[in-house]
Amino acid sequence: MENERVDQIIDKHGAEPSGLIQILLEIQSENNWLPKSALERVGERLGVPLTRIQHIATFYKAFSLVPKGRNKVHICMGTACHVRGAQRVLDTVQDVIGIKPGETDLDLKFSLETVNCLGCCALGPVMEINGKTHGKLTPAETANVLKSYE
Amino acid sequence: MSEIVLEIDGKKVTAREGATVLEAAASAGVRIPTLCHHEKLEPYGSCRLCTVEVEAGGRTRLVVACVYPAADGLRVRTRSDKIDRIRKLILELYLAHAPDAAGLRDLAEEYGADRDRFDKEASFCIQCGLCVRYCAEVKKKHAVGFVDRGWRKEICFVPEIAAETCWDCRECFPLCPTEALQAAYVFVEALKFPREDPPGDGAVPERS
Ligand code: SF4
Ligand code: FES
Ligand code: FES
């Protein structure tokens, strides 16, 4: 992410230390992760020490300090999905994209996470990609769904 | 500034308004054990070792002396079976992280804490925050901070700042109750800014 773009985001929020989290959130959502250069820039402009920014950026799960893929895959491993075969869905996803939960593939196409209950148990087993829910999945369907993402 | 009178372990103690129970006790020569307290730093209240019982308005409560404000008429007890049990447990939990820490050994003996009570989970840091706060509040360098949270929380140096400032300062080194800080520093130095010629001031001990 360019420093100019980071500056724009900072200016938009008024370059105040109190806007730190909002600024980080915006960088995160635009860039998918928080590069060190961006954090340094934010610290410099807001007059907030890097140690503090690091603490916040590692405290909240919404932030990532490593690159994330364009498509965020969440597999539900909650009880209902578990008994309805979530493990098979997860295995399929791992086979198809070749990464484990918490990882991102080399092309930055997918990031994979497991979650515990997405709140739509009747649709289990559930996989959510970029906020869109795919329910009642079989392994074959799972593979097809993944193929439709660029 | 007005003065207040409170009672600590049965003794009448005069303190200035705004003082903490810990400060009031210290001025009366009553020792309360602490791990995360430092005179030059803002009260932090993380180690909970300074837990005491206070009685006000007929109710007894457990509070941490290093942050609790002394108040007129407050009655404080700094030792009791209950307090000793709490301190023992706290020490045992810390000993699971840093079983051989010199800073814990005497306290462990005093309170009869068993270093083997809990399975060892050697992180060596007890998260007292002394290093982080000293660097930020006193030195204003912010070379070391915390990252992550819960049981994953740990200290982390900013290598660029540490390379410039730490070796000439090292004032936080003696503050750490467990020496986890020194280890973390040596580690980051070795990884990020290795010393080309180790200094001859005895900092790197000669091998024999
Ligand atoms: S490294 Fe030492 S001084 Fe720093 S927080 Fe941990 S125990 Fe405290
Ligand atoms: S258990 Fe998967 S949505 Fe509830
Ligand atoms: S000294 Fe009071 S909580 Fe640590």
Coordinates of C-alpha atoms and ligand atoms in Angstrom, one line a residue:
Chain A
M1 CA 0.0 0.0 0.0
E2 CA 1.3 3.4 -1.0
N3 CA 2.2 5.9 1.7
E4 CA 0.0 8.5 -0.2
R5 CA -3.0 6.3 0.2
V6 CA -2.2 5.8 3.9
D7 CA -1.9 9.6 4.3
Q8 CA -5.3 10.1 2.6
I9 CA -6.9 7.7 5.1
I10 CA -5.2 9.4 8.0
D11 CA -6.3 12.8 6.8
K12 CA -9.9 11.6 6.4
H13 CA -10.0 10.7 10.1
G14 CA -8.4 13.9 11.2
A15 CA -4.9 12.6 12.0
E16 CA -5.8 12.4 15.8
P17 CA -4.5 9.6 18.1
S18 CA -8.1 8.9 19.0
G19 CA -8.8 7.9 15.4
L20 CA -6.1 5.2 15.5
I21 CA -8.3 2.1 15.4
Q22 CA -10.6 3.5 12.7
I23 CA -7.6 4.3 10.5
L24 CA -6.2 0.8 11.0
L25 CA -9.6 -0.7 10.2
E26 CA -9.8 1.2 7.0
I27 CA -6.3 0.2 5.9
Q28 CA -7.1 -3.4 6.8
S29 CA -10.3 -3.5 4.8
E30 CA -8.8 -1.8 1.8
N31 CA -5.5 -3.7 1.8
N32 CA -6.5 -6.9 3.5
W33 CA -3.6 -6.6 5.9
L34 CA -1.4 -4.0 7.7
P35 CA 2.1 -3.7 6.3
K36 CA 4.8 -2.5 8.6
S37 CA 5.4 0.6 6.4
A38 CA 1.8 1.6 6.8
L39 CA 2.0 1.2 10.6
E40 CA 5.1 3.3 10.8
R41 CA 3.5 6.0 8.7
V42 CA 0.4 6.0 10.9
G43 CA 2.6 6.2 14.1
E44 CA 4.6 9.1 12.7
R45 CA 1.6 11.1 11.6
L46 CA -0.4 10.5 14.8
G47 CA 2.5 10.7 17.2
V48 CA 1.6 7.3 18.6
P49 CA 4.6 5.0 19.4
L50 CA 4.9 1.9 17.3
T51 CA 4.8 -0.3 20.4
R52 CA 1.3 0.9 21.0
I53 CA 0.2 0.3 17.4
Q54 CA 1.7 -3.2 17.5
H55 CA -0.2 -4.0 20.6
I56 CA -3.5 -2.9 19.2
A57 CA -2.9 -4.5 15.8
T58 CA -2.2 -7.8 17.5
F59 CA -4.9 -7.5 20.1
Y60 CA -7.9 -7.4 17.8
K61 CA -8.6 -10.3 15.5
A62 CA -9.9 -8.0 12.8
F63 CA -6.3 -7.0 12.0
S64 CA -3.7 -9.0 10.2
L65 CA 0.0 -8.3 10.1
V66 CA 0.6 -10.8 7.4
P67 CA -0.9 -10.7 3.9
K68 CA -4.4 -12.1 3.5
G69 CA -6.1 -13.5 0.4
R70 CA -8.7 -11.7 -1.7
N71 CA -11.3 -14.2 -0.6
K72 CA -11.8 -15.0 3.0
V73 CA -13.1 -18.5 3.6
H74 CA -14.6 -19.4 6.9
I75 CA -15.6 -22.9 7.7
C76 CA -18.0 -23.5 10.5
M77 CA -16.8 -26.1 13.0
G78 CA -19.6 -25.4 15.5
T79 CA -21.5 -28.4 17.0
A80 CA -24.3 -28.5 14.5
C81 CA -22.0 -28.2 11.5
H82 CA -19.6 -30.7 13.1
V83 CA -22.2 -33.4 13.3
R84 CA -23.3 -32.7 9.8
G85 CA -19.9 -33.2 8.3
A86 CA -17.9 -30.0 8.7
Q87 CA -14.7 -31.9 8.9
R88 CA -15.2 -33.3 5.4
V89 CA -15.9 -29.8 4.1
L90 CA -12.7 -28.5 5.7
D91 CA -10.7 -31.4 4.4
T92 CA -12.0 -30.7 0.9
V93 CA -11.1 -27.0 1.1
Q94 CA -7.6 -27.9 2.4
D95 CA -7.1 -30.3 -0.5
V96 CA -8.4 -27.9 -3.1
I97 CA -6.5 -24.7 -2.0
G98 CA -3.7 -26.5 -0.3
I99 CA -3.6 -24.5 2.9
K100 CA -4.5 -25.0 6.5
P101 CA -6.7 -22.8 8.8
G102 CA -4.9 -19.6 9.5
E103 CA -3.0 -19.7 6.2
T104 CA -3.1 -17.9 2.9
D105 CA -2.1 -19.3 -0.4
L106 CA 0.8 -18.0 -2.4
D107 CA -1.3 -16.2 -5.1
L108 CA -3.2 -14.4 -2.3
K109 CA -6.4 -15.8 -3.6
F110 CA -7.7 -17.5 -0.5
S111 CA -7.3 -17.2 3.3
L112 CA -8.8 -20.0 5.4
E113 CA -10.1 -19.8 8.9
T114 CA -12.4 -22.0 11.0
V115 CA -15.1 -20.5 13.2
N116 CA -17.5 -21.8 15.8
C117 CA -21.1 -21.4 14.7
L118 CA -22.1 -18.8 12.2
G119 CA -25.6 -18.7 13.5
C120 CA -27.4 -20.6 10.8
C121 CA -27.1 -24.2 12.1
A122 CA -30.0 -25.4 10.1
L123 CA -27.9 -24.9 6.9
G124 CA -25.0 -26.9 8.2
P125 CA -22.4 -27.7 7.2
V126 CA -21.7 -24.1 6.4
M127 CA -18.9 -22.3 4.6
E128 CA -18.9 -18.6 4.3
I129 CA -16.8 -16.8 1.7
N130 CA -16.5 -13.0 1.8
G131 CA -19.6 -12.9 3.9
K132 CA -21.7 -15.0 1.6
T133 CA -23.1 -18.2 3.1
H134 CA -22.9 -21.5 1.3
G135 CA -25.0 -24.2 3.2
K136 CA -25.8 -27.9 3.2
L137 CA -22.5 -28.6 1.5
T138 CA -21.2 -31.9 0.2
P139 CA -17.5 -32.3 -0.5
A140 CA -18.2 -32.1 -4.3
E141 CA -20.2 -28.9 -3.9
T142 CA -17.6 -27.4 -1.8
A143 CA -15.0 -27.9 -4.5
N144 CA -17.3 -26.3 -7.1
V145 CA -18.1 -23.3 -4.9
L146 CA -14.4 -22.6 -4.5
K147 CA -13.8 -22.8 -8.2
S148 CA -16.2 -20.0 -8.8
Y149 CA -14.0 -17.5 -6.9
E150 CA -11.3 -15.6 -8.7
Chain B
M1 CA -2.8 19.5 50.9
S2 CA -5.1 17.9 53.4
E3 CA -4.2 14.9 55.5
I4 CA -6.1 11.8 56.1
V5 CA -5.9 9.2 58.9
L6 CA -6.4 5.6 58.3
E7 CA -5.6 2.4 60.2
I8 CA -3.2 -0.2 58.9
D9 CA -2.7 -3.4 60.8
G10 CA -4.1 -1.7 63.9
K11 CA -1.7 1.3 63.6
K12 CA -3.0 4.9 63.1
V13 CA -1.3 6.2 59.9
T14 CA -1.4 9.7 58.5
A15 CA -1.2 10.0 54.8
R16 CA -1.6 12.8 52.3
E17 CA -4.8 12.9 50.3
G18 CA -4.5 11.0 47.0
A19 CA -1.9 8.6 48.3
T20 CA -2.5 4.9 47.6
V21 CA -2.8 2.3 50.4
L22 CA 0.6 1.0 49.4
E23 CA 2.2 4.5 49.9
A24 CA 0.5 5.0 53.2
A25 CA 1.7 1.7 54.4
A26 CA 5.3 2.3 53.3
S27 CA 5.3 5.6 55.1
A28 CA 4.4 3.8 58.3
G29 CA 7.0 1.1 57.7
V30 CA 4.5 -1.6 56.9
R31 CA 5.8 -3.8 54.1
I32 CA 3.4 -5.0 51.4
P33 CA 4.9 -7.4 48.8
T34 CA 4.8 -6.1 45.2
L35 CA 6.0 -7.2 41.8
C36 CA 4.7 -4.7 39.3
H37 CA 5.0 -1.6 41.4
H38 CA 7.7 1.0 40.8
E39 CA 7.9 4.4 42.4
K40 CA 8.6 6.3 39.1
L41 CA 5.7 4.6 37.3
E42 CA 2.0 5.0 37.2
P43 CA 0.2 2.4 39.3
Y44 CA -0.6 -0.6 37.1
G45 CA -2.1 -3.2 39.3
S46 CA -1.3 -6.3 37.2
C47 CA 0.5 -8.7 39.6
R48 CA -2.2 -8.6 42.4
L49 CA 0.4 -9.6 44.9
C50 CA -0.2 -6.5 47.0
T51 CA -3.7 -7.6 47.7
V52 CA -5.0 -6.4 51.1
E53 CA -8.3 -6.4 53.0
V54 CA -9.9 -3.0 53.5
E55 CA -12.9 -2.3 55.7
A56 CA -15.1 0.7 55.1
G57 CA -18.7 1.1 56.1
G58 CA -18.8 -2.3 57.8
R59 CA -17.9 -4.2 54.6
T60 CA -14.6 -6.0 54.0
R61 CA -13.2 -6.1 50.5
L62 CA -10.1 -7.4 48.8
V63 CA -8.3 -4.6 46.9
V64 CA -4.8 -4.1 45.4
A65 CA -2.9 -1.7 47.6
C66 CA -0.9 -0.2 44.8
V67 CA -3.9 1.4 43.1
Y68 CA -6.4 1.7 45.9
P69 CA -6.6 5.2 47.3
A70 CA -6.1 5.6 51.0
A71 CA -9.2 7.3 52.6
D72 CA -10.0 8.8 55.9
G73 CA -11.1 6.2 58.4
L74 CA -10.2 3.2 56.2
R75 CA -9.1 0.1 58.0
V76 CA -6.5 -2.0 56.2
R77 CA -5.3 -5.5 57.0
T78 CA -2.1 -6.4 55.2
R79 CA -1.7 -10.0 56.5
S80 CA -4.4 -12.6 57.2
D81 CA -4.9 -16.3 56.4
K82 CA -7.0 -15.3 53.5
I83 CA -4.5 -12.8 52.1
D84 CA -1.6 -15.2 52.6
R85 CA -3.5 -17.9 50.7
I86 CA -4.2 -15.6 47.8
R87 CA -0.6 -14.5 47.6
K88 CA 0.6 -18.1 47.8
L89 CA -1.6 -19.0 44.9
I90 CA -0.6 -16.0 42.8
L91 CA 3.1 -16.9 43.4
E92 CA 2.5 -20.5 42.4
L93 CA 0.9 -19.4 39.2
Y94 CA 3.9 -17.2 38.4
L95 CA 6.3 -20.0 39.4
A96 CA 4.7 -22.1 36.6
H97 CA 6.0 -19.5 34.2
A98 CA 9.3 -18.7 35.8
P99 CA 10.2 -21.5 38.2
D100 CA 13.8 -20.3 38.9
A101 CA 13.3 -16.5 39.0
A102 CA 15.4 -15.0 41.7
G103 CA 12.7 -12.2 42.1
L104 CA 10.2 -14.8 43.1
R105 CA 12.2 -17.2 45.2
D106 CA 12.2 -15.2 48.5
L107 CA 8.5 -14.4 48.2
A108 CA 7.8 -18.0 47.5
E109 CA 9.6 -19.0 50.6
E110 CA 7.9 -16.4 52.7
Y111 CA 4.4 -17.5 51.6
G112 CA 5.2 -21.2 51.4
A113 CA 4.4 -21.3 47.7
D114 CA 5.1 -24.7 46.0
R115 CA 6.9 -24.1 42.7
D116 CA 5.7 -27.4 41.4
R117 CA 2.0 -27.0 42.1
F118 CA 1.1 -26.2 38.5
D119 CA 2.5 -27.7 35.3
K120 CA 5.3 -25.7 34.0
E121 CA 4.4 -23.3 31.3
A122 CA 7.7 -21.6 30.8
S123 CA 7.1 -18.2 29.2
F124 CA 9.4 -16.7 31.8
C125 CA 7.5 -13.4 31.6
I126 CA 5.0 -12.7 34.3
Q127 CA 3.7 -9.6 32.4
C128 CA 4.3 -7.1 35.2
G129 CA 4.8 -4.5 32.5
L130 CA 7.8 -2.9 34.3
C131 CA 10.0 -3.0 31.3
V132 CA 7.3 -1.7 28.9
R133 CA 6.2 1.0 31.2
Y134 CA 9.7 2.1 32.3
C135 CA 10.7 2.5 28.7
A136 CA 7.6 4.4 27.8
E137 CA 7.0 6.5 30.9
V138 CA 10.5 7.3 32.2
K139 CA 12.8 6.9 29.1
K140 CA 10.1 7.8 26.6
K141 CA 11.7 5.6 24.0
H142 CA 9.0 3.0 23.5
A143 CA 11.6 0.4 22.4
V144 CA 9.6 -2.5 24.0
G145 CA 5.9 -3.1 24.1
F146 CA 3.4 -5.9 24.5
V147 CA 1.8 -7.8 21.6
D148 CA -1.2 -10.1 21.4
R149 CA -3.5 -10.8 24.4
G150 CA -4.5 -13.4 26.9
W151 CA -2.1 -16.2 27.4
R152 CA -0.4 -15.3 24.1
K153 CA 0.6 -11.9 25.3
E154 CA 4.3 -11.3 25.3
I155 CA 6.8 -8.5 25.2
C156 CA 8.2 -7.5 21.8
F157 CA 11.1 -5.1 21.0
V158 CA 10.9 -2.7 18.0
P159 CA 14.3 -3.6 16.5
E160 CA 14.9 -0.3 14.9
I161 CA 14.5 1.6 18.2
A162 CA 16.2 -1.1 20.2
A163 CA 19.3 -1.1 18.0
E164 CA 19.8 2.6 18.6
T165 CA 19.0 3.0 22.2
C166 CA 18.9 -0.2 24.3
W167 CA 22.5 -1.2 24.9
D168 CA 23.4 2.3 26.2
C169 CA 20.5 2.4 28.5
R170 CA 19.6 -1.1 29.9
E171 CA 17.9 0.5 32.8
C172 CA 15.0 -1.9 32.5
F173 CA 17.2 -4.9 32.9
P174 CA 17.4 -5.0 36.7
L175 CA 13.6 -4.2 36.9
C176 CA 12.5 -7.5 35.4
P177 CA 11.6 -10.0 38.2
T178 CA 12.4 -13.0 36.0
E179 CA 15.1 -11.9 33.6
A180 CA 12.7 -12.7 30.7
L181 CA 13.4 -9.2 29.4
Q182 CA 17.2 -9.7 29.2
A183 CA 16.6 -12.9 27.3
A184 CA 14.2 -11.2 24.9
Y185 CA 16.7 -8.4 24.3
V186 CA 19.6 -10.7 23.6
F187 CA 17.4 -12.6 21.2
V188 CA 16.2 -9.6 19.2
E189 CA 19.8 -8.3 19.1
A190 CA 21.2 -11.6 17.8
L191 CA 18.4 -11.8 15.1
K192 CA 18.1 -8.2 14.0
F193 CA 21.2 -6.2 14.8
P194 CA 24.0 -8.5 15.7
R195 CA 27.0 -6.8 17.3
E196 CA 30.0 -6.8 15.1
D197 CA 32.5 -6.6 17.8
P198 CA 31.2 -7.6 21.2
P199 CA 32.0 -4.9 23.7
G200 CA 34.9 -5.6 26.1
D201 CA 33.1 -4.3 29.2
G202 CA 32.2 -7.7 30.5
A203 CA 28.7 -7.6 29.0
V204 CA 29.4 -10.7 27.0
P205 CA 31.1 -13.0 29.5
E206 CA 34.3 -14.7 28.4
R207 CA 34.0 -18.5 28.0
S208 CA 36.6 -20.5 29.8
Ligands
SF4_1 S1 9.8 -9.2 30.6 FE1 10.1 -9.0 32.8 S2 9.8 -6.8 33.3 FE2 8.9 -7.2 31.2 S3 6.8 -7.6 31.6 FE3 7.8 -9.6 31.6 S4 8.3 -10.1 33.7 FE4 7.8 -7.9 33.6
FES2 S1 -22.8 -24.7 14.1 FE1 -22.4 -24.1 12.1 S2 -23.8 -22.4 11.9 FE2 -24.1 -23.1 13.9
FES3 S1 2.1 -4.3 43.1 FE1 0.0 -4.0 43.2 S2 -0.8 -5.3 41.7 FE2 1.3 -5.5 41.4

